[in-house]
Amino acid sequence: MPAIVVVGTQWGDEGKGKIVDFLTAKAHFVVRFQGGNNAGHTLVINQKKYILHLIPSGIFHPQTVCVIGNGVVVDPAVLISEIENLKNAGVEITPKKLKISERAHAIMPYHKALDLAREAKAKKNKIGTTGRGIGPCYEDKVARRGFRLIDLTRPKYFKERLKTILEEKNFFLQYLSAEPLDYKEICEKYLEFGKYLKPYLTDVSSLLWEGFKKNKNILFEGAQGTYLDIDYGTYPYVTSSNTLAGNACCGSGLGPTFIKEVIGIVKAYTTRVGEGPFPTELKDEIGEYLREKGGEYGSTTGRPRRCGWLDLVMVKFAIKLNGITSLALTKLDVLSGLSKIKLCVVYRIGKKILETFPTTLEDFSKIEPVYEEFPGWEENLEGIEDLNKLPKEAKEYIKTIESYLGVPISIISTGPGRENCLILRDNFFH
Ligand code: GDP
Ligand code: IMO
Ligand code: MG
């Protein structure tokens, strides 16, 4: 049985949650492997909207086990309230249904405080983080001074270690003009979190390995997107984890030979939240149109998303970086009503044509996108379930994307609802 990875090919918010929910119909496990509650994945089921930050987007399928892998950074308070809110909404969440890696690192109150204080101090040089403590938590993981979720269930170890760690954190917080944090308060809170989460904690690697041996279908749910990747994104305007498909293995403990397919999610235009380069950004009424029609406001922070034309140079590089085997094109319906639609096919620096994605901010400041222009269409696409019923201009747009990228489009999404999907291939799990 194949394991499939779903990743975003742009700067996040491509519609990963919706597509993962769709693919979960045939999955036994849905696994988050990186990021934390900086993610906001939206599902619309029977006209009801749910936004998930930490719990995998497979949670609404009763037969599926949802897994939070070791590569995720978990804010226990956020996770617990997400569990409780879903339970209150009638979703069954038990330790059988939700499994969390005991090795996943915990976001501590000082991580959040440091994230916010650093951004405030950086002023106009800020990254525009979600302020959820993601970066500082990954820093501590790599610096070998983090707390793993299992550590919240070991009071003696936790209390001793927190003492020295908090001393240093409070020193930094004060340097950044932020309030120091109280040791006793953190101890009490986090040991309570440990008690709550204990029944859900497990060795995720063994769980997935056992599943694999029993021919179970495993679906990995990427968070963020290719260009927020710590190595290949628009550094330093990135998140602090590897968002690429390759990290599904390290972030879950399942080896690379099990992955048979990588599905790249491509929004029919481009968006970005926070600071950083964005070659095809539209700071005009078309950008505004996309934002309002597409509801482009952050699912996590509510910030307006920057909007622009689809950039095929980015997506083409994302295909290589992730080993993408097929694409899901989302939000095609949002383009209805535009008289002209543009696609960026290469970049230009002066007279030089550039077909690759730049590495430095300096190069980003010099490039100009080169566009191909297409006629738009007026028809509303919501509810169309047959490719042939799409307006001919939309078909032309899709055909151009596919032939430029050289990878087939397997799903076209034409609305936020679970049912708004055109399925061009349905044998993802054979
Ligand atoms: P994710 O982070 O990649 O899961 O994406 P988000 O949930 O942050 O943002 C995608 C937004 O677009 C959400 O509000 C979805 O409900 C919505 N959405 C997803 N697919 C479509 C689509 O095909 N058409 C429209 N109009 N909205 C969509
Ligand atoms: P999903 O999974 C869009 C962005 C932030 C900021 C940068 C660093 O919903 O697609 P961080 O808090 O991670 O240190 O912020 O990354 N960012 C996202 N943008 N979608 C996301 O997740 C994001 N997660 C982080 O806006 O620019
Ligand atoms: Mg999102």
PDB file of C-alpha atoms in Angstrom, residues 10-14 16 38-40 119 126-132 224-225 227-228 234 236-239 267 269-278 281 291 295-308 314 331:
ATOM      1  CA  GLN A  10       3.424  28.061  -2.652  1.00  0.00           C
ATOM      2  CA  TRP A  11       3.463  30.050   0.628  1.00  0.00           C
ATOM      3  CA  GLY A  12       0.825  28.034   2.493  1.00  0.00           C
ATOM      4  CA  ASP A  13      -2.981  28.243   2.553  1.00  0.00           C
ATOM      5  CA  GLU A  14      -3.280  26.458  -0.790  1.00  0.00           C
ATOM      6  CA  LYS A  16      -4.315  21.447   1.847  1.00  0.00           C
ATOM      7  CA  ASN A  38       0.969  28.318  12.941  1.00  0.00           C
ATOM      8  CA  ALA A  39      -1.051  26.199  10.487  1.00  0.00           C
ATOM      9  CA  GLY A  40      -4.741  26.808   9.909  1.00  0.00           C
ATOM     10  CA  GLU A 119       9.006  40.575  16.340  1.00  0.00           C
ATOM     11  CA  LYS A 126      10.050  41.663  11.388  1.00  0.00           C
ATOM     12  CA  ILE A 127       9.330  38.331   9.686  1.00  0.00           C
ATOM     13  CA  GLY A 128       5.607  38.592  10.264  1.00  0.00           C
ATOM     14  CA  THR A 129       5.399  35.326  12.197  1.00  0.00           C
ATOM     15  CA  THR A 130       2.134  33.971  13.524  1.00  0.00           C
ATOM     16  CA  GLY A 131       3.401  34.710  17.041  1.00  0.00           C
ATOM     17  CA  ARG A 132       2.747  31.149  18.155  1.00  0.00           C
ATOM     18  CA  GLN A 224       2.777  25.667   5.460  1.00  0.00           C
ATOM     19  CA  GLY A 225       4.151  25.451   1.928  1.00  0.00           C
ATOM     20  CA  TYR A 227       8.476  28.493   0.004  1.00  0.00           C
ATOM     21  CA  LEU A 228       8.150  28.723   3.769  1.00  0.00           C
ATOM     22  CA  THR A 234      12.475  32.765   0.771  1.00  0.00           C
ATOM     23  CA  PRO A 236      14.834  34.502   6.190  1.00  0.00           C
ATOM     24  CA  TYR A 237      11.109  35.061   5.514  1.00  0.00           C
ATOM     25  CA  VAL A 238      10.240  31.439   6.211  1.00  0.00           C
ATOM     26  CA  THR A 239       9.000  29.227   9.009  1.00  0.00           C
ATOM     27  CA  LYS A 267      -3.856  27.563  -5.622  1.00  0.00           C
ATOM     28  CA  TYR A 269      -3.387  32.256  -7.994  1.00  0.00           C
ATOM     29  CA  THR A 270      -0.791  33.020  -5.288  1.00  0.00           C
ATOM     30  CA  THR A 271      -1.098  34.288  -1.718  1.00  0.00           C
ATOM     31  CA  ARG A 272       1.293  35.004   1.101  1.00  0.00           C
ATOM     32  CA  VAL A 273       0.845  36.123   4.742  1.00  0.00           C
ATOM     33  CA  GLY A 274       3.623  37.999   6.521  1.00  0.00           C
ATOM     34  CA  GLU A 275       6.675  39.688   5.063  1.00  0.00           C
ATOM     35  CA  GLY A 276       9.030  38.581   2.292  1.00  0.00           C
ATOM     36  CA  PRO A 277       9.439  38.584  -1.490  1.00  0.00           C
ATOM     37  CA  PHE A 278       6.440  37.926  -3.732  1.00  0.00           C
ATOM     38  CA  GLU A 281       2.027  40.280  -6.027  1.00  0.00           C
ATOM     39  CA  ARG A 291      -8.652  38.703  -1.544  1.00  0.00           C
ATOM     40  CA  GLY A 295     -11.778  35.086   1.434  1.00  0.00           C
ATOM     41  CA  GLU A 296      -8.027  35.528   1.700  1.00  0.00           C
ATOM     42  CA  TYR A 297      -7.689  36.307   5.390  1.00  0.00           C
ATOM     43  CA  GLY A 298      -5.392  34.138   7.542  1.00  0.00           C
ATOM     44  CA  SER A 299      -7.072  31.082   9.087  1.00  0.00           C
ATOM     45  CA  THR A 300      -4.759  31.412  12.100  1.00  0.00           C
ATOM     46  CA  THR A 301      -4.230  35.136  12.630  1.00  0.00           C
ATOM     47  CA  GLY A 302      -6.983  36.730  10.525  1.00  0.00           C
ATOM     48  CA  ARG A 303      -4.382  38.914   8.759  1.00  0.00           C
ATOM     49  CA  PRO A 304      -5.217  39.903   5.156  1.00  0.00           C
ATOM     50  CA  ARG A 305      -3.281  37.701   2.749  1.00  0.00           C
ATOM     51  CA  ARG A 306      -1.258  39.348  -0.001  1.00  0.00           C
ATOM     52  CA  CYS A 307      -2.555  38.156  -3.400  1.00  0.00           C
ATOM     53  CA  GLY A 308      -1.064  37.833  -6.889  1.00  0.00           C
ATOM     54  CA  MET A 314       7.751  28.656  -8.230  1.00  0.00           C
ATOM     55  CA  LYS A 331      -9.793  27.878  -5.872  1.00  0.00           C
TER      56      LYS A 331
END
